[in-house]
Short mmCIF file of C-alpha atoms in Angstrom, two decimals:
data_model
loop_
_atom_site.label_atom_id
_atom_site.label_comp_id
_atom_site.label_asym_id
_atom_site.label_seq_id
_atom_site.Cartn_x
_atom_site.Cartn_y
_atom_site.Cartn_z
CA UNK R 854 -23.63 10.84 -22.80
CA UNK R 855 -26.82 9.60 -24.73
CA UNK R 856 -25.85 5.94 -25.01
CA UNK R 857 -27.05 6.48 -21.25
CA UNK R 858 -30.29 8.27 -22.07
CA UNK R 859 -32.44 4.78 -22.52
CA UNK R 860 -31.62 4.09 -19.08
CA UNK R 861 -32.06 7.83 -17.55
CA UNK R 862 -35.80 8.06 -19.70
CA UNK R 863 -37.12 4.51 -17.98
CA UNK R 864 -36.09 5.36 -14.63
CA UNK R 865 -38.09 8.57 -15.08
CA UNK R 866 -40.73 6.72 -16.19
CA UNK R 867 -41.43 4.78 -13.33
CA UNK R 868 -41.16 7.31 -11.50
CA UNK R 869 -44.32 9.05 -13.63
CA UNK R 870 -45.77 5.42 -13.44
CA UNK R 871 -45.37 5.55 -9.43
CA UNK R 872 -47.62 9.48 -9.61
CA UNK R 873 -50.57 8.10 -11.56
CA UNK R 874 -50.77 4.78 -9.93
CA UNK R 875 -50.87 7.17 -6.21
CA UNK R 876 -53.67 9.58 -8.00
CA UNK R 877 -57.62 9.23 -5.67
CA UNK R 878 -60.77 10.30 -7.02
CA UNK R 879 -59.96 14.30 -7.09
CA UNK R 880 -57.89 13.71 -9.50
CA UNK R 881 -54.62 14.61 -7.20
CA UNK R 882 -52.13 11.52 -6.26
CA UNK R 883 -50.92 11.54 -2.59
CA UNK R 884 -48.67 13.81 -0.77
CA UNK R 885 -45.32 12.77 -2.54
CA UNK R 886 -42.18 13.70 -0.65
CA UNK R 887 -40.30 15.30 -3.38
CA UNK R 888 -37.12 14.93 -1.20
CA UNK R 889 -37.30 11.14 -0.81
CA UNK R 890 -38.26 9.99 -4.25
CA UNK R 891 -35.68 12.88 -5.98
CA UNK R 892 -33.19 10.57 -3.89
CA UNK R 893 -34.62 7.13 -5.13
CA UNK R 894 -34.77 8.76 -8.44
CA UNK R 895 -30.91 9.64 -8.58
CA UNK R 896 -30.23 6.40 -6.48
CA UNK R 897 -31.43 4.14 -9.24
CA UNK R 898 -30.19 5.76 -12.19
CA UNK R 899 -26.47 5.93 -11.05
CA UNK R 900 -26.55 2.59 -9.81
CA UNK R 901 -27.93 1.28 -13.66
CA UNK R 902 -25.69 3.87 -15.19
CA UNK R 903 -22.43 3.20 -13.53
CA UNK R 904 -22.84 -0.57 -12.89
CA UNK R 905 -26.53 -1.78 -15.37
CA UNK R 906 -27.83 -2.31 -11.67
CA UNK R 907 -31.96 -2.61 -11.35
CA UNK R 908 -32.67 -1.22 -8.04
CA UNK R 909 -36.23 0.38 -8.97
CA UNK R 910 -36.13 2.39 -5.23
CA UNK R 911 -38.97 4.83 -6.65
CA UNK R 912 -40.98 1.31 -6.81
CA UNK R 913 -39.69 -1.14 -3.90
CA UNK R 914 -38.49 -0.26 -0.39
CA UNK R 915 -35.87 -3.62 0.19
CA UNK R 916 -33.19 -1.15 -1.19
CA UNK R 917 -33.93 2.24 0.28
CA UNK R 918 -31.76 1.62 3.05
CA UNK R 919 -28.58 2.44 1.42
CA UNK R 920 -29.69 6.31 0.45
CA UNK R 921 -30.47 6.20 4.41
CA UNK R 922 -26.94 5.18 4.55
CA UNK R 923 -25.15 7.37 2.42
CA UNK R 924 -27.30 10.56 4.35
CA UNK R 925 -26.00 8.76 7.77
CA UNK R 926 -22.66 8.59 6.73
CA UNK R 927 -22.52 12.15 5.78
CA UNK R 928 -23.38 13.48 8.61
CA UNK R 929 -19.46 12.45 9.70
CA UNK R 930 -18.19 13.90 7.05
CA UNK R 931 -19.65 16.66 7.03
CA UNK R 932 -18.19 17.82 10.42
CA UNK R 933 -14.64 16.40 9.68
CA UNK R 934 -15.04 18.38 6.52
CA UNK R 935 -15.07 21.73 8.62
CA UNK R 936 -12.87 20.55 11.46
CA UNK R 937 -10.72 17.37 10.45
CA UNK R 938 -8.79 17.01 13.50
CA UNK R 939 -12.10 14.80 14.59
CA UNK R 940 -10.65 12.28 12.31
CA UNK R 941 -9.18 10.84 14.98
CA UNK R 942 -10.18 7.34 15.58
CA UNK R 943 -10.44 7.52 19.10
CA UNK R 944 -13.36 10.44 18.85
CA UNK R 945 -14.63 9.40 15.86
CA UNK R 946 -16.10 5.94 17.65
CA UNK R 947 -17.84 7.32 20.53
CA UNK R 948 -18.98 10.84 18.06
CA UNK R 949 -20.60 8.83 14.84
CA UNK R 950 -20.71 5.16 15.79
CA UNK R 951 -24.40 5.71 13.44
CA UNK R 952 -22.69 7.29 11.16
CA UNK R 953 -19.60 4.85 10.84
CA UNK R 954 -22.78 1.34 10.93
CA UNK R 955 -23.70 3.48 8.12
CA UNK R 956 -20.88 3.58 6.07
CA UNK R 957 -19.89 -0.45 6.77
CA UNK R 958 -23.75 -0.52 5.76
CA UNK R 959 -22.87 1.14 2.27
CA UNK R 960 -19.16 -0.49 1.68
CA UNK R 961 -21.12 -3.86 1.94
CA UNK R 962 -23.86 -2.82 -0.19
CA UNK R 963 -21.18 -1.42 -2.57
CA UNK R 964 -18.87 -4.93 -2.31
CA UNK R 965 -21.35 -7.25 -2.90
CA UNK R 966 -22.68 -5.24 -6.19
CA UNK R 967 -19.19 -4.78 -7.51
CA UNK R 968 -18.63 -8.81 -6.70
CA UNK R 969 -21.84 -9.23 -9.16
CA UNK R 970 -21.04 -6.68 -12.12
CA UNK R 971 -18.08 -8.69 -12.02
CA UNK R 972 -18.91 -12.05 -12.61
CA UNK R 973 -21.10 -10.40 -15.33
CA UNK R 974 -18.40 -11.29 -18.33
CA UNK R 975 -21.67 -9.78 -20.68
CA UNK R 976 -20.52 -6.35 -22.39
CA UNK R 977 -22.62 -3.21 -20.81
CA UNK R 978 -23.14 -0.07 -21.37
CA UNK R 979 -21.96 1.44 -18.36
CA UNK R 980 -19.37 3.76 -16.92
CA UNK R 981 -18.03 0.95 -14.92
CA UNK R 982 -17.42 -1.39 -17.88
CA UNK R 983 -14.76 2.18 -19.30
CA UNK R 984 -13.48 1.76 -15.06
CA UNK R 985 -12.52 -1.74 -15.20
CA UNK R 986 -10.85 -1.44 -18.71
CA UNK R 987 -8.96 1.86 -17.72
CA UNK R 988 -4.94 0.74 -17.70
CA UNK R 989 -2.53 3.54 -15.57
CA UNK R 990 -0.15 4.33 -19.06
CA UNK R 991 3.09 4.38 -17.18
CA UNK R 992 2.63 0.71 -15.57
CA UNK R 993 -0.39 -0.82 -17.72
CA UNK R 994 -2.10 -2.20 -14.93
CA UNK R 995 -5.83 -1.73 -14.10
CA UNK R 996 -7.20 -0.47 -10.80
CA UNK R 997 -7.60 -3.78 -8.14
CA UNK R 998 -10.56 -4.20 -6.50
CA UNK R 999 -10.20 -1.86 -3.17
CA UNK R 1000 -9.69 0.82 -6.02
CA UNK R 1001 -13.36 0.06 -8.24
CA UNK R 1002 -15.19 -0.03 -5.19
CA UNK R 1003 -13.88 3.14 -3.53
CA UNK R 1004 -14.19 5.42 -8.04
CA UNK R 1005 -17.79 3.87 -7.89
CA UNK R 1006 -19.14 4.06 -4.35
CA UNK R 1007 -18.02 7.96 -5.65
CA UNK R 1008 -19.28 7.94 -8.27
CA UNK R 1009 -22.61 6.96 -7.07
CA UNK R 1010 -22.90 8.78 -3.82
CA UNK R 1011 -22.20 12.37 -6.09
CA UNK R 1012 -24.23 11.68 -8.78
CA UNK R 1013 -27.42 10.87 -6.66
CA UNK R 1014 -27.21 13.33 -3.84
CA UNK R 1015 -26.08 16.85 -6.01
CA UNK R 1016 -29.50 15.64 -8.43
CA UNK R 1017 -30.78 14.95 -6.15
CA UNK R 1018 -30.99 17.91 -4.24
CA UNK R 1019 -31.12 20.22 -7.29
CA UNK R 1020 -34.63 18.38 -8.57
CA UNK R 1021 -36.61 18.53 -5.57
CA UNK R 1022 -34.89 22.63 -4.45
CA UNK R 1023 -37.11 23.20 -8.42
CA UNK R 1024 -39.66 21.69 -7.56
CA UNK R 1025 -39.81 23.50 -5.02
CA UNK R 1026 -39.17 26.99 -5.97
CA UNK R 1027 -41.17 26.75 -9.00
CA UNK R 1028 -43.75 25.17 -6.97
CA UNK R 1029 -44.29 28.20 -5.13
CA UNK R 1030 -43.15 30.89 -7.80
CA UNK R 1031 -47.15 31.22 -9.43
CA UNK R 1032 -44.89 33.27 -12.67
CA UNK R 1033 -42.51 30.88 -13.25
CA UNK R 1034 -44.87 27.94 -13.07
CA UNK R 1035 -46.41 29.27 -15.57
CA UNK R 1036 -43.61 30.25 -17.97
CA UNK R 1037 -42.32 27.06 -17.42
CA UNK R 1038 -45.42 24.85 -17.43
CA UNK R 1039 -46.08 26.71 -21.10
CA UNK R 1040 -43.02 26.59 -22.28
CA UNK R 1041 -42.09 22.62 -22.34
CA UNK R 1042 -45.78 21.78 -23.31
CA UNK R 1043 -45.17 24.56 -26.41
CA UNK R 1044 -42.51 22.41 -27.43
CA UNK R 1045 -43.08 18.68 -27.68
CA UNK R 1046 -46.34 17.16 -28.46
CA UNK R 1047 -45.19 13.73 -26.83
CA UNK R 1048 -43.85 12.35 -24.08
CA UNK R 1049 -41.24 10.26 -26.55
CA UNK R 1050 -40.56 13.49 -27.94
CA UNK R 1051 -38.69 14.78 -24.99
CA UNK R 1052 -35.11 13.54 -25.08
CA UNK R 1053 -31.53 15.10 -25.64
CA UNK R 1054 -31.07 17.13 -28.78
CA UNK R 1055 -32.41 21.29 -29.66
CA UNK R 1056 -35.93 20.07 -28.61
CA UNK R 1057 -34.93 19.92 -24.76
CA UNK R 1058 -31.87 22.60 -25.50
CA UNK R 1059 -34.61 25.01 -26.76
CA UNK R 1060 -36.53 25.25 -23.12
CA UNK R 1061 -33.83 27.94 -21.74
CA UNK R 1062 -36.69 28.64 -18.92
CA UNK R 1063 -36.70 25.45 -17.58
CA UNK R 1064 -32.71 25.35 -17.52
CA UNK R 1065 -33.24 29.07 -16.03
CA UNK R 1066 -34.97 27.89 -13.61
CA UNK R 1067 -32.59 25.44 -12.92
CA UNK R 1068 -29.65 27.66 -12.68
CA UNK R 1069 -31.40 28.78 -10.29
CA UNK R 1070 -32.16 26.46 -8.39
CA UNK R 1071 -28.45 25.87 -8.04
CA UNK R 1072 -28.22 29.26 -6.66
CA UNK R 1073 -30.43 29.71 -4.46
CA UNK R 1074 -30.14 25.87 -3.09
CA UNK R 1075 -26.31 24.57 -4.18
CA UNK R 1076 -26.16 21.36 -3.48
CA UNK R 1077 -22.51 21.09 -1.74
CA UNK R 1078 -22.95 24.39 -0.50
CA UNK R 1079 -20.34 24.64 2.70
CA UNK R 1080 -16.78 25.79 2.27
CA UNK R 1081 -14.14 23.14 -0.22
CA UNK R 1082 -11.22 23.88 1.32
CA UNK R 1083 -7.82 23.73 -0.66
CA UNK R 1084 -4.36 23.88 0.55
CA UNK R 1085 -2.20 27.46 -0.44
CA UNK R 1086 0.88 25.80 -2.58
CA UNK R 1087 4.79 26.22 -1.90
CA UNK R 1088 5.81 30.43 -2.09
CA UNK R 1089 2.01 31.19 -0.48
CA UNK R 1090 -1.12 33.65 -1.96
CA UNK R 1091 -2.44 36.59 -1.92
CA UNK R 1092 -5.87 36.66 -1.50
CA UNK R 1093 -7.80 40.27 -1.43
CA UNK R 1094 -4.76 41.93 -0.84
CA UNK R 1095 -3.82 39.62 2.13
CA UNK R 1096 -1.03 37.24 2.32
CA UNK R 1097 -1.96 33.91 3.11
CA UNK R 1098 1.51 31.45 3.82
CA UNK R 1099 1.74 27.71 2.33
CA UNK R 1100 -0.02 25.66 4.01
CA UNK R 1101 -3.12 27.58 5.64
CA UNK R 1102 -6.39 26.51 4.12
CA UNK R 1103 -8.47 28.54 2.92
CA UNK R 1104 -12.39 28.24 1.32
CA UNK R 1105 -14.80 30.29 0.66
CA UNK R 1106 -18.50 28.50 1.35
CA UNK R 1107 -20.96 28.26 -2.11
CA UNK R 1108 -24.19 29.43 -0.36
CA UNK R 1109 -22.72 33.02 1.03
CA UNK R 1110 -21.13 33.36 -2.72
CA UNK R 1111 -24.03 33.02 -3.93
CA UNK R 1112 -26.32 35.19 -1.86
CA UNK R 1113 -23.78 37.91 -1.91
CA UNK R 1114 -25.98 41.27 -3.32
CA UNK R 1115 -22.63 42.36 -4.70
CA UNK R 1116 -22.57 39.87 -6.97
CA UNK R 1117 -26.16 38.69 -7.55
CA UNK R 1118 -29.15 41.68 -7.25
CA UNK R 1119 -31.58 40.35 -4.61
CA UNK R 1120 -29.41 37.63 -3.88
CA UNK R 1121 -32.27 35.81 -2.24
CA UNK R 1122 -35.36 36.03 -4.71
CA UNK R 1123 -36.11 33.03 -6.93
CA UNK R 1124 -35.42 34.64 -10.15
CA UNK R 1125 -34.97 32.42 -13.53
CA UNK R 1126 -34.92 35.66 -15.48
CA UNK R 1127 -31.26 36.31 -14.42
CA UNK R 1128 -30.14 33.81 -16.06
CA UNK R 1129 -31.45 34.56 -19.90
CA UNK R 1130 -30.54 38.56 -19.48
CA UNK R 1131 -26.76 37.96 -18.90
CA UNK R 1132 -26.88 35.36 -21.74
CA UNK R 1133 -26.50 38.02 -24.04
CA UNK R 1134 -24.79 40.89 -21.45
CA UNK R 1135 -21.42 41.57 -21.71
CA UNK R 1136 -21.55 43.75 -19.18
CA UNK R 1137 -19.50 43.57 -16.34
CA UNK R 1138 -22.21 42.53 -13.98
CA UNK R 1139 -23.32 39.83 -15.51
CA UNK R 1140 -19.59 38.14 -16.06
CA UNK R 1141 -19.00 39.04 -12.30
CA UNK R 1142 -22.55 37.14 -11.75
CA UNK R 1143 -21.55 34.50 -14.29
CA UNK R 1144 -17.75 34.24 -12.66
CA UNK R 1145 -19.41 34.01 -9.17
CA UNK R 1146 -21.68 31.02 -9.80
CA UNK R 1147 -19.93 27.89 -8.91
CA UNK R 1148 -22.76 24.98 -7.63
CA UNK R 1149 -20.39 22.06 -9.47
CA UNK R 1150 -17.44 24.10 -7.85
CA UNK R 1151 -14.48 25.15 -10.17
CA UNK R 1152 -10.77 24.04 -12.11
CA UNK R 1153 -9.56 20.96 -11.97
CA UNK R 1154 -11.21 19.33 -8.99
CA UNK R 1155 -14.85 20.87 -10.81
CA UNK R 1156 -17.28 18.05 -11.01
CA UNK R 1157 -16.71 16.33 -13.50
CA UNK R 1158 -20.59 14.67 -13.60
CA UNK R 1159 -21.71 18.34 -14.57
CA UNK R 1160 -22.92 17.49 -18.09
CA UNK R 1161 -24.95 14.06 -16.76
CA UNK R 1162 -26.24 15.57 -13.97
CA UNK R 1163 -27.86 18.65 -16.41
CA UNK R 1164 -28.70 16.22 -18.70
CA UNK R 1165 -30.99 14.35 -15.96
CA UNK R 1166 -32.55 17.48 -14.67
CA UNK R 1167 -33.87 18.80 -17.40
CA UNK R 1168 -34.77 15.10 -19.03
CA UNK R 1169 -36.96 14.73 -15.17
CA UNK R 1170 -37.85 17.71 -15.19
CA UNK R 1171 -39.60 18.50 -18.60
CA UNK R 1172 -41.14 14.97 -18.22
CA UNK R 1173 -43.41 15.76 -15.01
CA UNK R 1174 -43.63 18.75 -16.41
CA UNK R 1175 -45.16 17.38 -19.58
CA UNK R 1176 -47.58 15.72 -17.67
CA UNK R 1177 -48.43 16.58 -14.44
CA UNK R 1178 -50.07 20.04 -13.03
CA UNK R 1179 -48.76 20.28 -9.51
CA UNK R 1180 -48.70 21.87 -6.33
CA UNK R 1181 -47.04 21.76 -2.29
CA UNK R 1182 -49.14 21.35 0.52
CA UNK R 1183 -50.53 23.91 2.48
CA UNK R 1184 -50.04 26.36 -0.65
CA UNK R 1185 -51.11 29.94 0.25
CA UNK R 1186 -54.48 29.89 -3.00
CA UNK R 1187 -55.20 32.90 -2.62
CA UNK R 1188 -51.34 34.82 -2.64
CA UNK R 1189 -50.95 31.89 -5.63
CA UNK R 1190 -54.18 33.31 -7.56
CA UNK R 1191 -53.23 36.78 -7.32
CA UNK R 1192 -49.53 36.01 -8.56
CA UNK R 1193 -47.59 38.08 -5.12
CA UNK R 1194 -46.26 34.53 -3.73
CA UNK R 1195 -42.82 34.53 -2.82
CA UNK R 1196 -41.11 31.50 -2.72
CA UNK R 1197 -39.11 30.52 0.78
CA UNK R 1198 -35.50 29.24 1.42
CA UNK R 1199 -35.49 25.95 0.50
CA UNK R 1200 -33.37 24.67 3.24
CA UNK R 1201 -30.51 22.58 3.35
CA UNK R 1202 -28.27 20.87 5.96
CA UNK R 1203 -25.14 21.01 5.21
CA UNK R 1204 -23.82 17.58 5.05
CA UNK R 1205 -20.94 17.59 2.54
CA UNK R 1206 -23.57 17.29 0.12
CA UNK R 1207 -27.17 19.25 0.85
CA UNK R 1208 -29.67 16.88 3.30
CA UNK R 1209 -33.12 17.93 2.52
CA UNK R 1210 -36.90 17.36 3.61
CA UNK R 1211 -39.91 17.94 1.09
CA UNK R 1212 -41.03 19.82 -0.73
CA UNK R 1213 -43.86 17.73 -0.46
CA UNK R 1214 -46.26 17.67 -3.19
CA UNK R 1215 -49.72 16.91 -4.53
CA UNK R 1216 -49.88 16.11 -9.02
CA UNK R 1217 -52.24 15.38 -11.21
CA UNK R 1218 -52.58 14.73 -14.88
CA UNK R 1219 -52.43 18.43 -16.82
CA UNK R 1220 -55.73 19.67 -17.08
#
């Protein structure tokens, strides 16, 4: 993980520089759609971490079409995940023409990127190096071109979407929660004396309130909040006292699970403190809440990129909160100053991963 840290830090610094360059005479930046800028940052990080590729979409518009293509194609995937009968070719084309064209653009991009990377014989510190060297323990064969493109495409899409959604959601909820805002800013700015100190390690890990803000954003707005179906194995299963025959698909929407009051008291309230209380709380209610919390999935099919995603989020948010004050546009300042503001839900469209707009935010150098 630490071998990827310089790549991540460099990309976060580019986002910081972009914010600084947009500062106006009043000290505030141009309004930034943090939904989009979170997408740009996450894509830039994953392209570098996976391929050692430099696209810098935070600053350069040229390759932003790739991010748009991923979002457009996910519309199709989101529908088929819930209604697989629509995957029949004759039905797909008229229904998902735009999504199919977007998929083709993305596949072409990945294949070109893969060809370039394969021609680069210099040893790189990236995920592709490990995948390229992987061998089947039984046959001794490595992955072919198609398998390499599929694996790396999945990593870029999954790694970009989930991280960007959580980054945007955390900025949204902190930006509309005055008590949380004050607490997390105080914590981050008291832990570090300079930007150069914000690195993976004990000091960053000691920012427990920052981590709680991220965990609560993941609960409120899980990046893959829909139902992830699983087929019942041979012999069937009994779920909540109901027998389910083998071959049936079962699942639960993560968003619904995370907003069930039986597991999370006041489920529609953004409350990072619930995670600080549960950290040392051994009660049955705390254990139930932790068991019901599944933003990265559970079991053998859970997200393998969870550690990388959390490190990215901690580094990014600590860096931004250390440098900048920020304010969502249209915020009710009277309610903010009185500490009575309650954050509205951060809305996502379920296209397998969550598709978002905003929050729209202005930044200034910290006071």
